[in-house]
Short mmCIF file of C-alpha atoms in Angstrom, two decimals:
data_model
loop_
_atom_site.label_atom_id
_atom_site.label_comp_id
_atom_site.label_asym_id
_atom_site.label_seq_id
_atom_site.Cartn_x
_atom_site.Cartn_y
_atom_site.Cartn_z
CA MET C 1369 22.13 241.05 232.29
CA ARG C 1370 25.49 241.87 230.82
CA TYR C 1371 27.04 245.29 230.50
CA ALA C 1372 28.98 245.92 227.33
CA MET C 1373 30.40 248.80 225.38
CA ALA C 1374 30.56 249.57 221.69
CA ILE C 1375 33.03 252.16 220.44
CA ASP C 1376 32.69 253.62 216.99
CA THR C 1377 36.18 253.85 215.52
CA LYS C 1378 34.77 255.85 212.61
CA LYS C 1379 33.59 258.58 214.97
CA CYS C 1380 36.36 258.58 217.59
CA VAL C 1381 38.79 261.47 217.09
CA GLY C 1382 41.16 260.51 219.92
CA CYS C 1383 40.58 263.66 221.97
CA SER C 1384 41.23 261.84 225.30
CA ASP C 1385 38.15 263.33 226.94
CA CYS C 1386 37.17 259.84 228.09
CA VAL C 1387 40.57 259.44 229.76
CA VAL C 1388 40.28 262.68 231.70
CA ALA C 1389 36.62 262.07 232.61
CA CYS C 1390 37.54 258.67 234.06
CA GLN C 1391 40.45 260.08 236.04
CA THR C 1392 38.22 262.75 237.53
CA GLU C 1393 35.18 260.59 238.18
CA ASN C 1394 37.08 257.71 239.78
CA ASN C 1395 39.82 259.65 241.60
CA VAL C 1396 42.48 257.80 239.64
CA PRO C 1397 45.88 258.64 241.19
CA ILE C 1398 47.88 261.21 239.26
CA GLY C 1399 50.07 259.66 236.59
CA TYR C 1400 47.80 256.65 236.11
CA ALA C 1401 44.98 255.93 233.70
CA ARG C 1402 42.22 253.34 233.52
CA ASP C 1403 41.46 254.06 229.87
CA TRP C 1404 43.59 255.31 227.03
CA ILE C 1405 43.71 256.03 223.30
CA SER C 1406 45.30 253.75 220.70
CA GLU C 1407 46.00 254.88 217.19
CA THR C 1408 46.87 252.28 214.59
CA VAL C 1409 48.17 253.26 211.22
CA VAL C 1410 48.03 250.55 208.60
CA GLY C 1411 49.39 250.65 205.07
CA ILE C 1412 52.16 252.37 203.15
CA TYR C 1413 52.18 256.09 202.45
CA PRO C 1414 50.14 257.59 200.79
CA ASP C 1415 47.62 254.75 201.15
CA LEU C 1416 47.22 254.89 204.89
CA ASP C 1417 44.36 253.76 207.07
CA LEU C 1418 44.08 255.30 210.51
CA GLU C 1419 42.04 253.75 213.28
CA ILE C 1420 41.54 255.48 216.61
CA ARG C 1421 40.24 253.54 219.58
CA SER C 1422 39.39 254.41 223.14
CA GLU C 1423 40.57 251.34 225.08
CA ARG C 1424 40.00 250.05 228.60
CA CYS C 1425 39.35 246.80 230.49
CA ASN C 1426 37.30 244.53 228.22
CA HIS C 1427 35.31 242.97 231.08
CA CYS C 1428 35.90 239.60 229.46
CA ILE C 1429 33.52 236.68 229.88
CA ASN C 1430 36.50 234.29 230.14
CA ALA C 1431 38.65 236.65 232.18
CA PRO C 1432 42.26 235.48 232.64
CA CYS C 1433 42.78 237.99 235.45
CA VAL C 1434 40.02 236.39 237.52
CA ARG C 1435 41.33 232.93 236.71
CA THR C 1436 44.89 233.62 237.82
CA CYS C 1437 44.07 235.59 240.97
CA PRO C 1438 45.27 233.46 243.91
CA THR C 1439 43.00 235.03 246.52
CA GLY C 1440 39.76 235.71 244.67
CA ALA C 1441 40.24 239.49 244.97
CA SER C 1442 39.63 239.76 241.22
CA HIS C 1443 36.03 238.77 240.71
CA ILE C 1444 33.07 239.10 238.39
CA THR C 1445 30.11 241.01 239.79
CA GLU C 1446 26.55 241.47 238.60
CA GLY C 1447 26.32 242.41 234.96
CA GLY C 1448 29.71 240.88 234.17
CA ILE C 1449 31.70 243.77 235.62
CA ILE C 1450 35.17 242.69 236.74
CA LYS C 1451 36.31 244.27 239.96
CA VAL C 1452 39.12 244.03 242.50
CA THR C 1453 38.54 243.97 246.26
CA PRO C 1454 41.45 246.03 247.64
CA PHE C 1455 41.66 244.32 251.04
CA GLU C 1456 41.78 240.87 249.44
CA CYS C 1457 44.45 241.84 246.91
CA ILE C 1458 48.01 240.89 247.89
CA GLY C 1459 49.62 242.78 245.01
CA CYS C 1460 51.25 239.73 243.42
CA GLY C 1461 50.83 241.06 239.89
CA ALA C 1462 49.45 237.82 238.43
CA CYS C 1463 46.35 239.52 237.00
CA ILE C 1464 48.45 242.26 235.40
CA GLU C 1465 50.60 239.63 233.70
CA ALA C 1466 47.47 237.75 232.66
CA CYS C 1467 45.73 240.66 230.94
CA PRO C 1468 46.32 240.76 227.17
CA TYR C 1469 45.13 244.39 227.15
CA ASP C 1470 47.44 245.71 229.90
CA ALA C 1471 44.35 247.25 231.46
CA ARG C 1472 45.44 246.83 235.09
CA PHE C 1473 47.99 248.60 237.23
CA PHE C 1474 49.17 248.85 240.82
CA HIS C 1475 47.56 251.66 242.79
CA PRO C 1476 50.30 253.52 244.72
CA LYS C 1477 48.83 251.94 247.87
CA GLY C 1478 49.73 248.49 246.52
CA TYR C 1479 46.53 246.88 245.38
CA VAL C 1480 45.48 246.44 241.78
CA GLU C 1481 43.16 248.92 240.13
CA LYS C 1482 41.26 248.97 236.86
CA CYS C 1483 38.16 250.17 235.02
CA THR C 1484 34.98 249.34 236.92
CA PHE C 1485 32.54 250.32 234.14
CA CYS C 1486 31.68 253.13 236.60
CA GLU C 1487 29.64 250.69 238.65
CA HIS C 1488 28.56 253.41 241.09
CA ARG C 1489 27.03 255.43 238.23
CA VAL C 1490 25.63 252.50 236.32
CA LYS C 1491 23.75 251.23 239.39
CA ASN C 1492 21.91 254.56 239.51
CA GLY C 1493 20.87 254.30 235.91
CA GLN C 1494 23.56 256.61 234.60
CA SER C 1495 26.04 255.82 231.83
CA THR C 1496 29.77 255.50 232.42
CA ALA C 1497 31.81 258.69 232.79
CA CYS C 1498 33.69 258.10 229.54
CA ALA C 1499 30.52 257.48 227.52
CA SER C 1500 28.69 260.47 228.93
CA VAL C 1501 31.43 263.01 228.13
CA CYS C 1502 32.37 261.78 224.67
CA PRO C 1503 31.98 264.81 222.38
CA THR C 1504 31.42 262.68 219.26
CA HIS C 1505 29.07 260.25 221.02
CA CYS C 1506 31.16 257.35 219.82
CA ILE C 1507 30.86 255.29 223.04
CA TYR C 1508 27.71 253.23 223.51
CA PHE C 1509 27.18 251.58 226.86
CA GLY C 1510 24.37 249.38 228.11
CA ASN C 1511 22.89 245.96 228.72
CA ILE C 1512 23.70 243.86 225.70
CA ASP C 1513 21.24 241.14 226.74
CA ASP C 1514 18.34 243.57 226.31
CA PRO C 1515 17.51 243.60 222.56
CA ASN C 1516 15.94 247.07 222.89
CA SER C 1517 19.05 248.71 224.35
CA GLU C 1518 21.05 251.14 222.24
CA ILE C 1519 24.13 248.93 222.31
CA ALA C 1520 22.30 245.75 221.28
CA LYS C 1521 20.77 247.61 218.36
CA ILE C 1522 24.05 249.09 217.12
CA ILE C 1523 25.85 245.75 217.46
CA ALA C 1524 23.10 244.12 215.39
CA LYS C 1525 23.38 246.79 212.72
CA ARG C 1526 27.09 247.52 212.37
CA LYS C 1527 30.20 245.50 211.59
CA TYR C 1528 32.46 245.17 214.60
CA LYS C 1529 35.62 243.56 215.93
CA VAL C 1530 37.04 242.78 219.34
CA LEU C 1531 40.67 243.09 220.44
CA ALA C 1532 42.95 240.04 220.66
CA GLN C 1533 40.13 237.62 219.93
CA GLU C 1534 42.69 234.81 219.67
CA ALA C 1535 43.44 235.23 223.38
CA GLY C 1536 40.11 233.51 224.00
CA THR C 1537 38.96 236.04 226.56
CA LYS C 1538 35.56 236.82 224.99
CA PRO C 1539 35.95 240.60 225.45
CA GLN C 1540 32.85 242.75 225.90
CA ILE C 1541 34.10 245.94 224.29
CA PHE C 1542 33.10 245.97 220.64
CA TYR C 1543 34.83 248.22 218.15
CA LEU C 1544 32.57 249.29 215.32
CA ILE C 1545 34.46 249.33 212.05
CA MET Q 229 50.10 245.04 207.79
CA ARG Q 230 50.43 247.12 210.91
CA GLU Q 231 52.77 250.01 210.46
CA GLU Q 232 52.54 251.87 213.74
CA LEU Q 233 50.68 251.67 217.00
CA ILE Q 234 50.61 254.71 219.24
CA THR Q 235 49.18 254.56 222.71
CA SER Q 236 48.47 257.90 224.30
CA GLY Q 237 46.93 259.06 227.55
CA ARG Q 238 48.44 256.14 229.44
CA MET Q 239 51.83 255.97 231.14
CA ASN Q 240 51.11 253.61 234.02
CA PRO Q 241 54.28 252.79 236.00
CA ASN Q 242 55.60 249.26 235.26
CA ILE Q 243 53.06 248.83 232.43
CA ASP Q 244 54.25 251.39 229.90
CA PRO Q 245 56.20 251.48 227.65
CA VAL Q 246 56.71 247.75 228.21
CA LEU Q 247 55.29 245.55 230.91
CA HIS Q 248 57.74 245.04 233.78
CA ILE Q 249 55.75 243.91 236.79
CA TRP Q 250 57.97 241.07 237.96
CA HIS Q 251 61.54 241.90 238.80
CA TRP Q 252 64.35 239.78 240.28
CA GLN Q 253 62.19 238.26 243.02
CA ILE Q 254 60.22 235.91 240.78
CA PRO Q 255 63.18 234.27 238.95
CA VAL Q 256 65.08 233.92 242.24
CA TYR Q 257 62.07 232.26 243.79
CA LEU Q 258 61.55 230.00 240.74
CA PHE Q 259 65.20 228.94 240.96
CA LEU Q 260 65.14 228.22 244.70
CA GLY Q 261 61.79 226.44 244.44
CA GLY Q 262 63.07 224.26 241.61
CA LEU Q 263 66.28 223.49 243.50
CA ALA Q 264 64.38 222.53 246.67
CA ALA Q 265 61.96 220.40 244.64
CA GLY Q 266 64.86 218.57 243.00
CA LEU Q 267 66.71 217.94 246.27
CA LEU Q 268 63.60 216.57 247.98
CA PHE Q 269 62.80 214.49 244.90
CA PHE Q 270 66.16 212.72 244.95
CA ALA Q 271 66.01 212.16 248.72
CA ALA Q 272 62.52 210.67 248.44
CA TYR Q 273 63.33 208.64 245.34
CA TYR Q 274 66.35 206.89 246.83
CA THR Q 275 64.45 206.19 250.03
CA ILE Q 276 61.53 204.64 248.17
CA THR Q 277 63.89 202.47 246.13
CA GLY Q 278 65.71 201.46 249.34
CA LYS Q 279 69.11 202.86 248.42
CA GLU Q 280 69.55 205.18 251.44
CA LYS Q 281 72.91 203.64 252.32
CA LYS Q 282 74.29 204.07 248.81
CA PHE Q 283 73.21 207.71 248.47
CA GLN Q 284 73.97 209.16 251.90
CA THR Q 285 74.37 212.77 250.73
CA ALA Q 286 71.29 212.82 248.55
CA VAL Q 287 69.08 211.33 251.25
CA LYS Q 288 70.56 212.79 254.44
CA TYR Q 289 72.60 215.94 253.93
CA ALA Q 290 71.42 217.65 250.75
CA PRO Q 291 67.77 217.98 251.92
CA ILE Q 292 68.99 220.42 254.61
CA ILE Q 293 69.28 222.98 251.81
CA ALA Q 294 65.63 222.50 250.78
CA PRO Q 295 63.80 224.27 253.63
CA ILE Q 296 66.43 227.03 253.62
CA ALA Q 297 65.94 227.52 249.88
CA ILE Q 298 62.16 227.50 250.25
CA MET Q 299 62.37 230.04 253.06
CA LEU Q 300 64.61 232.38 251.05
CA GLY Q 301 62.29 231.89 248.08
CA LEU Q 302 59.30 232.83 250.19
CA ILE Q 303 61.10 235.96 251.39
CA ALA Q 304 61.70 236.86 247.72
CA LEU Q 305 58.03 236.25 246.99
CA LEU Q 306 56.97 238.41 249.90
CA LEU Q 307 59.24 241.19 248.62
CA ASP Q 308 57.50 240.90 245.27
CA LEU Q 309 54.07 241.61 246.76
CA ARG Q 310 52.94 245.26 246.56
CA HIS Q 311 50.30 244.73 249.22
CA PRO Q 312 52.30 242.40 251.49
CA ALA Q 313 50.34 243.07 254.67
CA TYR Q 314 47.50 241.08 253.11
CA PHE Q 315 49.58 238.02 252.13
CA TRP Q 316 47.49 235.85 254.48
CA GLN Q 317 44.60 236.21 252.04
CA LEU Q 318 46.38 233.45 250.08
CA TYR Q 319 45.43 231.02 252.81
CA THR Q 320 41.78 231.97 253.14
CA THR Q 321 40.85 230.25 249.89
CA ILE Q 322 41.86 227.48 247.52
CA ARG Q 323 41.58 228.51 243.89
CA LEU Q 324 42.21 225.54 241.62
CA GLU Q 325 42.38 227.70 238.49
CA SER Q 326 45.17 229.87 239.84
CA PRO Q 327 48.70 228.38 239.77
CA MET Q 328 49.81 230.90 242.36
CA SER Q 329 47.20 229.58 244.79
CA TRP Q 330 48.45 226.04 244.15
CA GLY Q 331 51.99 227.19 244.77
CA ALA Q 332 51.16 228.94 248.02
CA TRP Q 333 49.49 225.81 249.39
CA ILE Q 334 52.19 223.41 248.14
CA LEU Q 335 54.86 225.54 249.80
CA LEU Q 336 52.87 225.50 253.02
CA LEU Q 337 52.75 221.68 252.88
CA ILE Q 338 56.27 220.92 251.66
CA MET Q 339 58.00 223.13 254.23
CA PRO Q 340 57.01 221.08 257.33
CA VAL Q 341 57.46 217.82 255.42
CA SER Q 342 61.05 218.73 254.54
CA ILE Q 343 61.76 219.84 258.11
CA VAL Q 344 60.36 216.59 259.54
CA TRP Q 345 62.49 214.71 257.03
CA ILE Q 346 65.66 216.40 258.28
CA ALA Q 347 64.54 215.96 261.89
CA SER Q 348 64.30 212.21 261.36
CA TYR Q 349 67.99 212.20 260.37
CA ILE Q 350 69.19 214.75 262.91
CA LYS Q 351 71.12 212.23 265.02
CA GLU Q 352 72.90 210.89 261.96
CA ILE Q 353 73.69 214.37 260.68
CA PHE Q 354 74.97 215.58 264.07
CA PRO Q 355 76.12 212.45 265.95
CA LYS Q 356 78.38 214.36 268.33
CA PHE Q 357 77.11 217.38 270.12
CA ASP Q 358 79.12 219.59 272.45
CA THR Q 359 76.81 221.18 275.02
CA GLU Q 360 79.67 222.68 277.05
CA HIS Q 361 81.80 224.78 274.73
CA ASN Q 362 79.65 225.22 271.64
CA PHE Q 363 77.38 228.30 271.54
CA ILE Q 364 74.47 226.57 269.76
CA GLY Q 365 75.02 223.58 272.08
CA LYS Q 366 74.58 225.83 275.11
CA ILE Q 367 71.32 227.19 273.72
CA LEU Q 368 70.01 223.73 272.96
CA LYS Q 369 71.02 222.46 276.41
CA PHE Q 370 67.47 222.69 277.71
CA ILE Q 371 66.13 220.22 275.17
CA ILE Q 372 69.10 217.89 274.69
CA GLU Q 373 71.40 216.14 277.08
CA LYS Q 374 74.84 214.67 276.65
CA LYS Q 375 75.43 211.00 277.30
CA ASP Q 376 78.75 209.57 278.40
CA THR Q 377 78.68 206.52 276.21
CA GLU Q 378 80.97 205.04 273.61
CA GLU Q 379 78.10 204.94 271.13
CA GLU Q 380 78.15 206.81 267.86
CA VAL Q 381 75.53 209.32 269.00
CA ASN Q 382 76.53 211.06 272.20
CA TRP Q 383 73.31 212.96 272.94
CA ASP Q 384 69.59 212.47 273.39
CA TRP Q 385 66.43 214.52 273.76
CA LYS Q 386 65.47 215.65 277.23
CA ILE Q 387 61.79 215.96 276.38
CA LYS Q 388 59.95 212.67 276.05
CA PHE Q 389 57.67 213.94 273.28
CA LEU Q 390 60.67 214.65 271.03
CA LYS Q 391 61.96 211.12 271.60
CA ILE Q 392 58.64 209.60 270.60
CA PHE Q 393 58.29 211.95 267.65
CA GLU Q 394 61.77 211.12 266.38
CA LYS Q 395 61.17 207.40 266.70
CA TYR Q 396 57.87 207.77 264.85
CA THR Q 397 59.37 209.76 261.96
CA ILE Q 398 62.17 207.23 261.54
CA GLU Q 399 59.63 204.39 261.40
CA LYS Q 400 57.41 206.24 258.93
CA ARG Q 401 60.23 207.52 256.72
CA LYS Q 402 59.06 205.59 253.67
CA ALA Q 403 55.53 206.97 253.91
CA LEU Q 404 57.01 210.44 254.29
CA ALA Q 405 59.13 209.82 251.19
CA TRP Q 406 56.00 209.04 249.17
CA ILE Q 407 54.35 212.28 250.29
CA MET Q 408 57.56 214.17 249.58
CA ILE Q 409 58.03 212.79 246.07
CA VAL Q 410 54.50 213.82 245.08
CA LEU Q 411 54.83 217.28 246.61
CA SER Q 412 58.29 217.84 245.12
CA VAL Q 413 57.13 216.98 241.59
CA ILE Q 414 54.15 219.31 241.97
CA LEU Q 415 56.46 222.06 243.25
CA GLY Q 416 58.94 221.52 240.39
CA VAL Q 417 56.27 221.52 237.69
CA TYR Q 418 54.46 224.41 239.34
CA THR Q 419 57.47 226.71 238.96
CA GLY Q 420 56.98 226.35 235.20
CA ILE Q 421 53.19 226.35 235.21
CA LEU Q 422 53.21 229.62 237.15
CA LEU Q 423 54.47 231.22 233.94
CA SER Q 424 52.75 229.02 231.38
CA ALA Q 425 49.28 229.85 232.74
CA PHE Q 426 49.55 233.37 231.34
CA ASN Q 427 47.87 233.27 227.99
CA ALA Q 428 48.57 236.99 227.49
CA ARG Q 429 52.35 236.40 227.35
CA PRO Q 430 53.00 234.21 224.29
CA LEU Q 431 56.53 233.27 225.38
CA TRP Q 432 55.26 231.72 228.61
CA ASN Q 433 52.05 230.27 227.29
CA THR Q 434 53.38 226.84 226.36
CA SER Q 435 52.69 223.63 228.24
CA ILE Q 436 56.29 222.48 227.77
CA LEU Q 437 57.41 225.00 230.38
CA GLY Q 438 56.21 222.74 233.24
CA PRO Q 439 58.40 219.72 232.34
CA LEU Q 440 61.23 222.03 231.28
CA PHE Q 441 61.37 223.82 234.63
CA LEU Q 442 61.05 220.49 236.47
CA THR Q 443 64.00 219.06 234.51
CA SER Q 444 66.03 222.19 235.09
CA GLY Q 445 65.23 222.09 238.82
CA LEU Q 446 66.27 218.42 239.04
CA SER Q 447 69.47 219.25 237.17
CA THR Q 448 70.44 222.06 239.57
CA ALA Q 449 69.65 219.73 242.49
CA ALA Q 450 71.82 216.94 241.03
CA ALA Q 451 74.63 219.47 240.63
CA THR Q 452 74.27 220.57 244.26
CA ILE Q 453 74.46 216.95 245.43
CA MET Q 454 77.58 216.46 243.27
CA LEU Q 455 79.19 219.37 245.05
CA MET Q 456 78.20 218.23 248.54
CA THR Q 457 79.03 214.55 248.38
CA LYS Q 458 82.41 213.19 249.49
CA ASP Q 459 81.67 209.75 248.12
CA HIS Q 460 83.26 209.41 244.69
CA ARG Q 461 80.79 206.77 243.50
CA GLU Q 462 77.78 208.87 244.47
CA ARG Q 463 79.27 211.83 242.64
CA MET Q 464 79.80 209.80 239.49
CA ILE Q 465 76.21 208.56 239.54
CA PHE Q 466 74.83 212.08 239.98
CA SER Q 467 77.15 213.32 237.28
CA ARG Q 468 75.59 210.74 234.97
CA ILE Q 469 72.04 211.68 236.09
CA ASP Q 470 72.84 215.33 235.48
CA LEU Q 471 74.18 214.57 232.01
CA LEU Q 472 70.93 212.80 231.17
CA LEU Q 473 68.89 215.73 232.55
CA ILE Q 474 70.89 218.20 230.45
CA VAL Q 475 70.21 216.17 227.32
CA ILE Q 476 66.47 216.11 228.18
CA GLU Q 477 66.58 219.86 228.78
CA LEU Q 478 68.20 220.56 225.42
CA PHE Q 479 65.59 218.34 223.79
CA LEU Q 480 62.75 220.22 225.54
CA ILE Q 481 64.23 223.61 224.60
CA THR Q 482 64.42 222.49 220.96
CA HIS Q 483 60.77 221.50 221.18
CA LEU Q 484 59.93 224.83 222.78
CA PHE Q 485 61.32 226.71 219.79
CA MET Q 486 59.84 224.29 217.26
CA GLY Q 487 56.45 224.85 218.84
CA PHE Q 488 56.86 228.62 218.76
CA LEU Q 489 58.02 228.77 215.16
CA ALA Q 490 55.10 226.62 214.06
CA GLY Q 491 52.70 228.85 215.99
CA SER Q 492 50.86 232.12 215.54
CA GLN Q 493 52.53 235.44 214.76
CA ALA Q 494 52.65 236.33 218.46
CA LYS Q 495 54.54 233.05 219.18
CA ILE Q 496 56.92 233.56 216.27
CA GLU Q 497 57.77 237.02 217.56
CA ALA Q 498 58.31 235.55 221.03
CA ALA Q 499 60.77 232.98 219.62
CA ASN Q 500 62.48 235.67 217.57
CA LEU Q 501 63.51 237.44 220.80
CA PHE Q 502 65.96 234.52 221.16
CA LEU Q 503 66.68 233.97 217.47
CA GLY Q 504 68.17 237.31 216.48
CA GLY Q 505 66.24 239.55 218.88
CA GLU Q 506 67.44 241.32 221.99
CA PHE Q 507 67.85 238.21 224.16
CA THR Q 508 69.79 236.18 221.59
CA VAL Q 509 73.29 236.60 223.03
CA THR Q 510 72.24 236.50 226.69
CA PHE Q 511 70.24 233.33 226.18
CA TRP Q 512 72.56 231.34 223.95
CA VAL Q 513 75.74 232.22 225.84
CA ASN Q 514 74.48 231.95 229.41
CA VAL Q 515 71.85 229.24 229.22
CA ILE Q 516 72.71 227.02 226.26
CA ILE Q 517 76.53 227.21 226.05
CA LEU Q 518 77.65 227.98 229.61
CA GLY Q 519 74.69 226.41 231.41
CA LEU Q 520 74.10 223.26 229.39
CA ILE Q 521 76.62 222.36 226.69
CA ILE Q 522 79.88 223.04 228.54
CA PRO Q 523 78.81 221.25 231.76
CA ALA Q 524 77.57 218.35 229.61
CA ILE Q 525 80.99 218.11 227.93
CA LEU Q 526 82.76 218.34 231.30
CA GLU Q 527 80.56 215.61 232.77
CA ALA Q 528 81.08 213.41 229.73
CA LEU Q 529 84.85 213.89 230.03
CA GLU Q 530 84.64 212.97 233.69
CA LEU Q 531 82.89 209.74 232.79
CA LEU Q 532 85.78 209.06 230.40
CA LYS Q 533 88.07 209.22 233.48
CA PHE Q 534 89.42 212.72 232.89
CA LYS Q 535 90.09 214.70 236.06
CA ILE Q 536 87.64 217.63 236.22
CA PRO Q 537 87.31 219.82 239.34
CA VAL Q 538 83.73 219.25 240.48
CA ILE Q 539 83.06 222.94 241.15
CA LEU Q 540 83.30 223.72 237.41
CA PRO Q 541 80.28 221.86 236.02
CA VAL Q 542 78.29 222.55 239.22
CA ALA Q 543 78.83 226.32 239.12
CA LEU Q 544 77.98 226.42 235.41
CA ILE Q 545 74.78 224.42 235.87
CA LEU Q 546 73.60 226.62 238.73
CA TRP Q 547 74.48 229.71 236.70
CA GLY Q 548 72.56 228.36 233.70
CA GLY Q 549 69.59 227.49 235.89
CA ILE Q 550 69.29 230.93 237.44
CA MET Q 551 69.94 232.75 234.15
CA PHE Q 552 67.31 230.66 232.39
CA ARG Q 553 64.70 231.79 234.88
CA PHE Q 554 65.78 235.42 234.77
CA ILE Q 555 65.70 235.49 230.97
CA MET Q 556 62.33 233.73 230.72
CA THR Q 557 60.76 236.11 233.26
CA GLU Q 558 62.21 239.22 231.64
CA ALA Q 559 61.59 238.23 228.02
CA GLY Q 560 58.12 236.85 228.63
CA GLN Q 561 56.87 240.18 229.89
CA ILE Q 562 57.86 241.89 226.65
CA THR Q 563 55.87 239.46 224.50
CA ARG Q 564 52.20 240.16 223.94
CA PHE Q 565 49.26 239.71 221.64
CA LEU Q 566 49.33 241.96 218.62
CA TYR Q 567 46.27 243.97 217.79
#
């Protein structure tokens, strides 16, 4: 089983609902965010191409943050979710430096925090907070190993890309283009 | 062609607008670690080759700095941790993939080795000890005693265990030197690998950083020995060693940039920070000119029998060494993959 996410850049309007939903659901300290919106504008006026993406931890298969963690606090759990154990984290910052997506940050208490794919919700059969609030339904979440899941179907059907593929991290967030 | 990238909804401290997780602590630690590695390397090398008598400072006196440097470096590292109360978690596991885990264990091993090394020379470093009028002497009175002899060393241990231990370390010095040379090379290379293991930071992610930091560490150590020694011949030899190390360093830095410029767009942008970008002046003035070229010229002039005050090249080399680490740490955090 492997959890993954597909985000439709054609449908995303960049409303930041996913950001707020995550902050509320996960009690993210004020001033911090586990997910965010990126807008890329490509081209020269008037021929512009705008892409809006909701970004977060990519829960990579070859995760550099897990590799560089000196204590094993950063680890991969069931379903490929990457998590941090607060009482094993020494706050050295190695995983933050190692992440090509800048998806991690120091919690004010000192340990490192990041997106958990809403593990507590997912375990109970629910979707992640960000996916369930998205007003345009542009976030698909599920078990990519199951060919009947919504995400496996949309990945099979649509063209997609991943971010910083050349970093060799094998990210598990797919952007439909 | 990417025209503009806007990130919204995220303003995480130390991450946005540019990554700045590691501050002064890391470069200071990298410098002290490299210096300690270099000092222990030279001490071990000249012991293994049987030239202890010829290189008294390198073998006997300079290693005293090593454990002090490592200790200060460790304090810097501890200050860098945001969750320092849990630092002991480093020693509950060995993670071969993580350079920081390697480093933590190497430091734990090299610290006692360097202290035992100094302990084996303690009578030669302090042959005369005043237990009557000297403050430290008074404190140490309960483990050492003064002898009224005409011998070179006027004191001995009171506790029998210390006598046996000292005798043992002196006998086994060569074995200790072999352990120390291996550990010191690992420590020296590790200070570079710590950075080069980060794939996400294109400026650091080059395997040449390991040898480059090792060479730089050896160079700062050679400079320190030059400053400490009173023996003119020893100084001249270390001046020559240092000159060679500087040439190797310049060669490695050239390769570093050649590699970047022949690399991907992310690497080219990393190199451009130093070739016209915001670190150009800082890097070329402090590291290349002041830290490498001028001391190289001064050392070459010295070899040609010109009189050069020793503090000049030494201070410049140490300055170059510390600036190099500061600039690499700062600049590396700005570089990133482009998407």
